[in-house]
Short mmCIF file of C-alpha atoms and ligand atoms in Angstrom, two decimals:
data_model
loop_
_atom_site.label_atom_id
_atom_site.label_comp_id
_atom_site.label_asym_id
_atom_site.label_seq_id
_atom_site.Cartn_x
_atom_site.Cartn_y
_atom_site.Cartn_z
CA MET A 1 116.93 41.50 79.41
CA PRO A 2 116.37 45.21 78.84
CA ARG A 3 119.22 47.57 79.75
CA PRO A 4 119.40 48.15 83.49
CA ILE A 5 117.69 51.53 83.45
CA ALA A 6 114.12 52.45 84.31
CA ALA A 7 111.81 55.32 84.99
CA THR A 8 109.63 54.15 87.85
CA ILE A 9 106.34 55.95 88.32
CA HIS A 10 104.91 56.01 91.83
CA MET A 11 101.14 55.77 91.66
CA GLY A 12 100.73 56.55 95.36
CA ALA A 13 102.69 59.78 94.90
CA LEU A 14 100.51 60.82 91.95
CA ARG A 15 97.37 60.22 94.02
CA HIS A 16 98.84 62.02 97.03
CA ASN A 17 99.79 65.03 94.91
CA LEU A 18 96.32 65.16 93.38
CA GLN A 19 94.85 65.24 96.86
CA ARG A 20 97.27 67.98 97.83
CA MET A 21 96.35 70.10 94.81
CA ARG A 22 92.70 69.41 95.49
CA GLU A 23 93.20 71.05 98.90
CA ALA A 24 95.14 73.94 97.40
CA ALA A 25 92.40 74.47 94.81
CA ASN A 26 90.06 75.06 97.73
CA GLY A 27 86.80 74.01 96.14
CA ARG A 28 87.64 75.07 92.59
CA THR A 29 87.30 72.61 89.72
CA LEU A 30 90.59 70.73 89.32
CA TRP A 31 91.87 70.05 85.82
CA ALA A 32 94.82 67.63 85.85
CA VAL A 33 97.20 68.63 83.06
CA VAL A 34 98.49 65.52 81.28
CA LYS A 35 100.15 67.04 78.21
CA ALA A 36 103.46 65.68 76.92
CA ASN A 37 102.62 62.11 77.89
CA ALA A 38 101.72 63.35 81.38
CA TYR A 39 105.05 65.16 81.76
CA GLY A 40 106.77 61.91 80.81
CA HIS A 41 104.87 59.76 83.32
CA GLY A 42 102.61 58.01 80.78
CA LEU A 43 99.25 59.37 79.71
CA LEU A 44 97.02 56.39 80.50
CA ARG A 45 98.83 55.70 83.75
CA ALA A 46 98.32 59.31 84.83
CA ALA A 47 94.66 59.14 83.84
CA ARG A 48 94.27 56.16 86.18
CA ALA A 49 96.07 57.92 89.03
CA PHE A 50 94.07 61.12 88.54
CA GLU A 51 90.64 59.55 88.41
CA ALA A 52 89.59 61.83 91.29
CA ALA A 53 90.32 64.96 89.21
CA ASP A 54 87.39 66.80 87.64
CA GLY A 55 88.90 66.62 84.19
CA LEU A 56 92.04 66.09 82.15
CA ALA A 57 93.66 68.93 80.21
CA MET A 58 95.98 68.16 77.32
CA ILE A 59 97.20 69.29 73.90
CA ASP A 60 96.64 66.44 71.46
CA LEU A 61 93.25 65.43 70.17
CA CYS A 62 94.65 61.92 69.59
CA ASP A 63 95.51 61.69 73.27
CA ALA A 64 92.03 62.85 74.18
CA GLN A 65 90.52 60.11 72.00
CA LYS A 66 92.86 57.59 73.60
CA VAL A 67 91.81 58.40 77.16
CA ARG A 68 88.14 58.36 76.15
CA GLU A 69 88.55 54.99 74.51
CA GLN A 70 90.24 53.73 77.68
CA GLY A 71 87.16 54.69 79.66
CA TRP A 72 87.77 58.23 80.98
CA LYS A 73 84.22 59.49 81.56
CA LYS A 74 84.88 62.94 83.00
CA ARG A 75 85.72 66.17 81.24
CA ILE A 76 88.57 66.67 78.77
CA LEU A 77 89.95 70.05 77.72
CA LEU A 78 92.29 70.84 74.83
CA LEU A 79 94.59 73.62 76.01
CA GLU A 80 95.56 74.84 72.54
CA GLY A 81 92.23 73.98 70.99
CA PHE A 82 91.85 72.28 67.61
CA PHE A 83 94.36 72.69 64.81
CA ASP A 84 92.28 71.84 61.76
CA ALA A 85 88.68 71.84 60.57
CA THR A 86 88.69 68.04 60.43
CA ASP A 87 89.23 67.96 64.21
CA ILE A 88 85.89 69.62 64.94
CA PRO A 89 83.54 66.63 64.42
CA LEU A 90 85.77 64.55 66.70
CA LEU A 91 85.39 67.09 69.50
CA GLU A 92 81.69 66.54 69.44
CA LYS A 93 81.89 62.82 68.96
CA TYR A 94 84.19 62.33 71.95
CA ASP A 95 82.74 65.12 74.09
CA ILE A 96 86.01 67.03 74.22
CA GLU A 97 86.04 70.68 75.26
CA THR A 98 88.26 73.05 73.34
CA ILE A 99 89.65 76.48 73.88
CA VAL A 100 89.13 79.04 71.12
CA HIS A 101 92.00 81.50 70.89
CA ASN A 102 91.69 83.25 67.54
CA ARG A 103 89.14 84.41 64.98
CA HIS A 104 90.15 81.83 62.43
CA MET A 105 88.92 79.13 64.79
CA ILE A 106 85.57 80.88 65.06
CA GLU A 107 85.26 80.87 61.27
CA LEU A 108 86.01 77.15 61.19
CA LEU A 109 83.35 76.57 63.85
CA LYS A 110 80.79 78.60 61.91
CA ALA A 111 81.44 76.66 58.73
CA GLN A 112 80.38 73.33 60.25
CA ALA A 113 77.43 74.50 62.37
CA PRO A 114 74.93 73.52 63.63
CA TYR A 115 76.15 71.24 66.42
CA ALA A 116 74.33 69.09 68.94
CA SER A 117 76.73 70.32 71.61
CA LEU A 118 80.20 71.71 71.10
CA LYS A 119 81.86 73.00 74.26
CA VAL A 120 84.31 75.87 74.03
CA HIS A 121 86.32 78.05 76.41
CA ILE A 122 87.42 81.54 75.46
CA LYS A 123 91.17 81.98 75.83
CA ILE A 124 92.25 85.42 76.98
CA ASN A 125 95.72 86.85 76.53
CA SER A 126 96.26 88.79 79.74
CA GLY A 127 99.97 89.41 79.30
CA MET A 128 101.67 86.18 78.29
CA ASN A 129 101.29 87.20 74.65
CA ARG A 130 101.08 83.72 73.23
CA LEU A 131 97.49 82.66 72.62
CA GLY A 132 94.18 84.39 73.12
CA PHE A 133 91.97 87.43 72.68
CA LEU A 134 92.46 90.65 74.57
CA PRO A 135 90.25 91.11 77.63
CA GLN A 136 88.34 93.93 75.91
CA GLU A 137 87.43 91.57 73.05
CA GLU A 138 85.85 88.99 75.32
CA GLU A 139 82.31 90.32 75.11
CA GLU A 140 82.29 90.43 71.33
CA ILE A 141 83.91 87.00 70.97
CA ARG A 142 81.41 85.48 73.37
CA ALA A 143 78.56 87.05 71.41
CA GLN A 144 79.92 85.65 68.16
CA LEU A 145 80.32 82.18 69.60
CA GLN A 146 76.82 82.27 71.00
CA THR A 147 75.37 82.89 67.55
CA ILE A 148 76.73 79.53 66.38
CA GLU A 149 74.01 76.96 66.85
CA GLY A 150 75.00 74.27 69.33
CA VAL A 151 78.16 75.99 70.60
CA GLN A 152 78.22 76.23 74.38
CA VAL A 153 80.59 78.71 75.98
CA MET A 154 81.78 76.81 79.04
CA GLY A 155 84.14 79.37 80.48
CA VAL A 156 87.08 81.71 80.12
CA VAL A 157 90.72 80.78 80.56
CA THR A 158 93.97 82.69 80.82
CA HIS A 159 97.51 81.71 81.75
CA PHE A 160 100.17 83.38 83.90
CA ALA A 161 103.69 83.96 82.68
CA ASN A 162 105.18 84.23 86.17
CA ALA A 163 103.15 82.78 89.00
CA GLU A 164 106.25 81.59 90.89
CA PRO A 165 106.75 83.48 94.18
CA THR A 166 110.39 84.31 93.43
CA TYR A 167 109.47 86.31 90.33
CA GLY A 168 110.24 89.98 90.99
CA HIS A 169 107.42 92.42 91.67
CA GLU A 170 108.86 95.06 89.34
CA ARG A 171 109.02 92.72 86.34
CA PRO A 172 106.92 93.20 83.17
CA ALA A 173 104.29 90.48 83.55
CA THR A 174 103.42 89.89 87.17
CA VAL A 175 100.30 88.07 88.29
CA SER A 176 98.85 91.35 89.53
CA ILE A 177 99.37 93.02 86.13
CA GLN A 178 97.65 90.08 84.45
CA LEU A 179 94.83 90.09 87.01
CA ASN A 180 94.28 93.82 86.44
CA ARG A 181 93.88 93.16 82.74
CA MET A 182 91.41 90.36 83.44
CA ASP A 183 89.38 92.83 85.51
CA LYS A 184 88.54 94.61 82.25
CA ILE A 185 86.14 91.75 81.54
CA GLN A 186 82.95 92.94 83.24
CA PRO A 187 81.03 91.40 84.79
CA MET A 188 83.63 88.85 85.85
CA PRO A 189 82.92 85.81 83.64
CA LYS A 190 81.50 82.63 85.09
CA ASN A 191 83.73 79.58 85.05
CA LEU A 192 86.95 81.47 84.98
CA CYS A 193 90.06 79.27 84.98
CA MET A 194 93.38 81.02 85.49
CA ALA A 195 95.71 79.22 87.88
CA ASN A 196 98.46 76.77 86.96
CA SER A 197 100.28 74.86 89.74
CA ALA A 198 102.29 77.86 90.90
CA ALA A 199 99.30 80.17 91.11
CA THR A 200 97.26 77.48 92.86
CA LEU A 201 99.98 77.03 95.45
CA TRP A 202 101.16 80.58 96.00
CA GLN A 203 98.85 83.23 94.56
CA SER A 204 95.86 83.58 96.83
CA ASP A 205 94.71 86.66 94.85
CA VAL A 206 94.02 84.42 91.89
CA LYS A 207 90.40 83.43 92.22
CA GLY A 208 88.22 81.82 89.59
CA ASP A 209 86.20 78.64 89.47
CA ALA A 210 88.79 76.20 88.18
CA VAL A 211 92.54 75.56 88.22
CA ARG A 212 94.85 73.71 85.85
CA ALA A 213 97.51 71.84 87.81
CA GLY A 214 100.41 70.23 86.01
CA VAL A 215 103.91 69.94 87.38
CA ALA A 216 102.94 69.83 91.07
CA LEU A 217 100.82 66.75 90.40
CA TYR A 218 104.03 65.01 89.41
CA GLY A 219 105.61 66.00 92.71
CA VAL A 220 107.93 68.67 91.35
CA SER A 221 107.93 72.23 92.63
CA PRO A 222 107.10 74.85 89.99
CA ASP A 223 109.66 77.12 91.67
CA SER A 224 113.09 75.57 92.15
CA HIS A 225 113.67 77.73 95.24
CA TYR A 226 111.13 75.51 96.99
CA SER A 227 111.50 71.78 97.46
CA SER A 228 108.82 69.15 96.99
CA ALA A 229 108.87 68.63 100.77
CA ASP A 230 108.20 72.36 101.32
CA LEU A 231 104.99 71.88 99.35
CA ASN A 232 104.13 68.47 100.80
CA ILE A 233 104.20 66.86 97.36
CA ARG A 234 106.12 63.70 96.42
CA PRO A 235 108.23 63.19 93.28
CA ALA A 236 106.33 60.65 91.21
CA MET A 237 109.18 59.67 88.89
CA THR A 238 112.45 57.97 89.78
CA LEU A 239 115.01 57.67 87.01
CA SER A 240 117.55 55.05 87.98
CA ALA A 241 120.16 52.87 86.32
CA LYS A 242 122.73 50.34 87.43
CA ILE A 243 126.49 50.45 87.64
CA LEU A 244 127.90 48.52 84.65
CA ALA A 245 131.58 48.76 85.48
CA ILE A 246 133.96 50.28 87.97
CA GLN A 247 137.34 51.67 86.99
CA ASN A 248 140.15 52.30 89.43
CA VAL A 249 141.77 55.32 87.88
CA PRO A 250 145.04 56.83 89.09
CA ALA A 251 145.33 60.55 89.81
CA GLY A 252 145.82 62.69 86.71
CA GLU A 253 143.78 60.55 84.29
CA ALA A 254 140.88 61.90 82.24
CA ILE A 255 137.42 60.36 82.05
CA GLY A 256 135.33 60.07 78.89
CA TYR A 257 134.84 62.26 75.80
CA GLY A 258 136.63 65.56 75.72
CA SER A 259 138.56 64.63 78.87
CA ARG A 260 136.44 67.12 80.77
CA PHE A 261 137.02 65.55 84.18
CA VAL A 262 140.56 64.84 85.36
CA THR A 263 141.05 62.83 88.55
CA HIS A 264 142.84 64.84 91.22
CA ARG A 265 143.41 61.70 93.33
CA ASP A 266 143.37 57.95 92.82
CA SER A 267 139.69 57.43 92.09
CA ARG A 268 136.97 54.84 91.74
CA ILE A 269 134.79 55.78 88.81
CA ALA A 270 131.49 53.99 88.26
CA ILE A 271 130.05 53.66 84.76
CA VAL A 272 126.24 53.90 84.84
CA ALA A 273 123.78 52.63 82.19
CA CYS A 274 122.16 55.97 81.44
CA GLY A 275 123.12 58.49 78.79
CA TYR A 276 121.81 61.45 76.90
CA ALA A 277 119.90 59.12 74.56
CA ASP A 278 117.83 58.19 77.62
CA GLY A 279 117.02 61.80 78.37
CA TYR A 280 119.72 62.59 80.88
CA PRO A 281 121.01 65.92 79.54
CA ARG A 282 124.39 66.01 77.86
CA SER A 283 124.84 69.50 79.28
CA THR A 284 125.03 68.14 82.85
CA PRO A 285 128.16 69.53 84.48
CA ASP A 286 130.64 67.72 86.70
CA GLY A 287 129.59 67.72 90.33
CA THR A 288 125.88 67.20 89.65
CA PRO A 289 124.66 64.79 92.32
CA THR A 290 123.45 61.24 91.83
CA PHE A 291 122.45 58.92 94.68
CA VAL A 292 123.95 55.49 95.21
CA GLU A 293 123.99 53.21 98.26
CA GLY A 294 122.52 55.98 100.38
CA LYS A 295 125.16 58.57 99.44
CA ILE A 296 125.69 61.36 96.96
CA ALA A 297 128.04 60.59 94.06
CA PRO A 298 128.93 63.45 91.70
CA ILE A 299 128.93 63.27 87.92
CA ALA A 300 132.54 63.04 86.74
CA GLY A 301 133.03 63.51 83.01
CA ALA A 302 130.88 64.26 79.98
CA ILE A 303 127.60 62.36 79.61
CA SER A 304 127.83 59.83 76.75
CA MET A 305 124.96 58.58 74.61
CA ASP A 306 124.43 55.39 76.61
CA MET A 307 126.53 55.87 79.73
CA LEU A 308 127.54 58.35 82.34
CA THR A 309 130.34 58.35 84.89
CA ILE A 310 130.24 59.16 88.59
CA ASP A 311 132.92 59.42 91.25
CA VAL A 312 132.37 56.74 93.91
CA THR A 313 135.82 56.97 95.51
CA ASP A 314 134.18 57.78 98.84
CA ILE A 315 131.44 55.16 98.50
CA PRO A 316 133.07 51.72 98.80
CA GLU A 317 129.59 50.15 99.00
CA ALA A 318 128.99 51.17 95.38
CA GLN A 319 129.59 48.02 93.36
CA LEU A 320 128.80 46.45 90.05
CA GLY A 321 125.00 46.26 89.91
CA SER A 322 124.40 49.00 92.48
CA GLU A 323 121.41 51.11 91.58
CA VAL A 324 122.04 54.80 90.93
CA GLU A 325 119.22 57.32 91.25
CA LEU A 326 119.58 60.10 88.69
CA TRP A 327 116.51 61.87 89.98
CA GLY A 328 113.63 60.98 92.25
CA ALA A 329 113.02 61.20 95.98
CA ASN A 330 116.67 61.85 96.88
CA ILE A 331 117.88 63.87 93.91
CA SER A 332 115.54 66.63 92.87
CA VAL A 333 114.96 66.82 89.14
CA ASN A 334 114.90 70.60 89.55
CA ASP A 335 118.42 70.51 90.97
CA VAL A 336 119.74 68.51 88.01
CA ALA A 337 117.83 70.79 85.63
CA LYS A 338 119.13 73.97 87.19
CA ARG A 339 122.71 72.84 86.75
CA CYS A 340 121.95 72.23 83.07
CA GLY A 341 120.33 75.63 82.64
CA THR A 342 116.79 74.30 82.34
CA ILE A 343 113.78 73.30 84.44
CA GLY A 344 112.55 69.99 85.79
CA TYR A 345 109.63 70.02 83.36
CA GLU A 346 111.98 69.64 80.40
CA LEU A 347 113.90 66.73 81.87
CA MET A 348 110.78 64.78 82.83
CA CYS A 349 109.14 65.07 79.46
CA ALA A 350 112.39 64.34 77.61
CA ILE A 351 112.66 60.82 79.05
CA ALA A 352 113.39 58.74 75.95
CA LEU A 353 111.10 56.07 74.56
CA ARG A 354 113.80 53.45 74.99
CA VAL A 355 113.71 53.82 78.78
CA PRO A 356 111.52 51.08 80.26
CA MET A 357 108.69 52.51 82.36
CA LEU A 358 107.83 50.69 85.56
CA GLU A 359 105.10 51.42 87.99
CA ASP A 360 104.78 50.90 91.72
CA GLU A 361 102.23 51.74 94.38
CA ASN A 362 104.54 53.96 96.48
C1 LIG B 1 101.05 73.39 80.99
C2 LIG B 1 99.93 74.26 81.30
C3 LIG B 1 99.41 74.32 82.59
C4 LIG B 1 100.02 73.58 83.75
O1 LIG B 1 101.16 74.28 84.19
P1 LIG B 1 102.03 73.76 85.43
O2 LIG B 1 103.04 74.84 85.62
O3 LIG B 1 102.66 72.48 85.00
O4 LIG B 1 101.08 73.59 86.55
C5 LIG B 1 98.30 75.10 82.79
N1 LIG B 1 97.73 75.80 81.78
C6 LIG B 1 98.22 75.79 80.54
C7 LIG B 1 97.56 76.59 79.47
C8 LIG B 1 99.34 75.02 80.25
O5 LIG B 1 99.83 75.01 79.01
#
């Protein structure tokens, strides 16, 4: 038997969320972002759930080949482009579209021309200051790309640093500042793709012809001030594990490494088969909620490698073998993440390989 822990992926939720983002995209092309093993949900599984998307967007060329070989017939986009000259023939062979974000990439493309058909998107840096050309360079870059025989410029992409609605209006890289910079590209390019999940959901000023939705497809709000229910999306991952042991601990005893949690009353402490080696963060503080037998049980004591401890003194129904939800429909991954000083994205994609992945139709 495997350890009693699992990440269960809800296919119905993935499909529902895709439909929801389809509505929010309002007629724009919908790229489903499946980087980082589909935010921890499993690449090929996500590709099946997202078959109604217009395309899949990802980072790794190997992943792109994998989904092609598994029968994905629609578009594929590499969000960071290719990393090496040897990648270029594979783009053509597998009909994979790539962004181009620097001049070195253009040189590499020139060196292997002509092509039958190599599809590229021009990445613009509109204020994020990671990848891309400045808006005022777009015309020249497009002209250069168009001189390469067989290269097709499919569109223009940019990315927002702060599309969440709770980001302050006076801050240095607002959506409107980035949009103003994009306006320098005249005429407005065809097949412009700007919005991530947050911009698709909340920024009606962000137009364009395509969106790239990631986190919301997995049922997690891009802004932790909003719940999944607020957005009518459903968490697609449940991380759960069983109670391995229950200790009746008198008041004044300490639990686990570092004796971080000290019982202030006679307590029932449940030991759960999930630890930081499964992807549950070691930085999780006491009091972080888990869900067992229909009730909230707080983390009590430092997270170990293979176990964690929760206080079930007030939940007599919690017994050996009871299932504990660490995150999912009842415990928001964003809530756990916030208490650890991070975001739900990081927790989902840090699910460890050793955690068995199950799938259901919910
Ligand atoms: C990850 C990513 C997205 C998706 O972002 P979400 O916030 O998960 O919707 C979109 N575009 C680019 C370039 C990305 O790297």
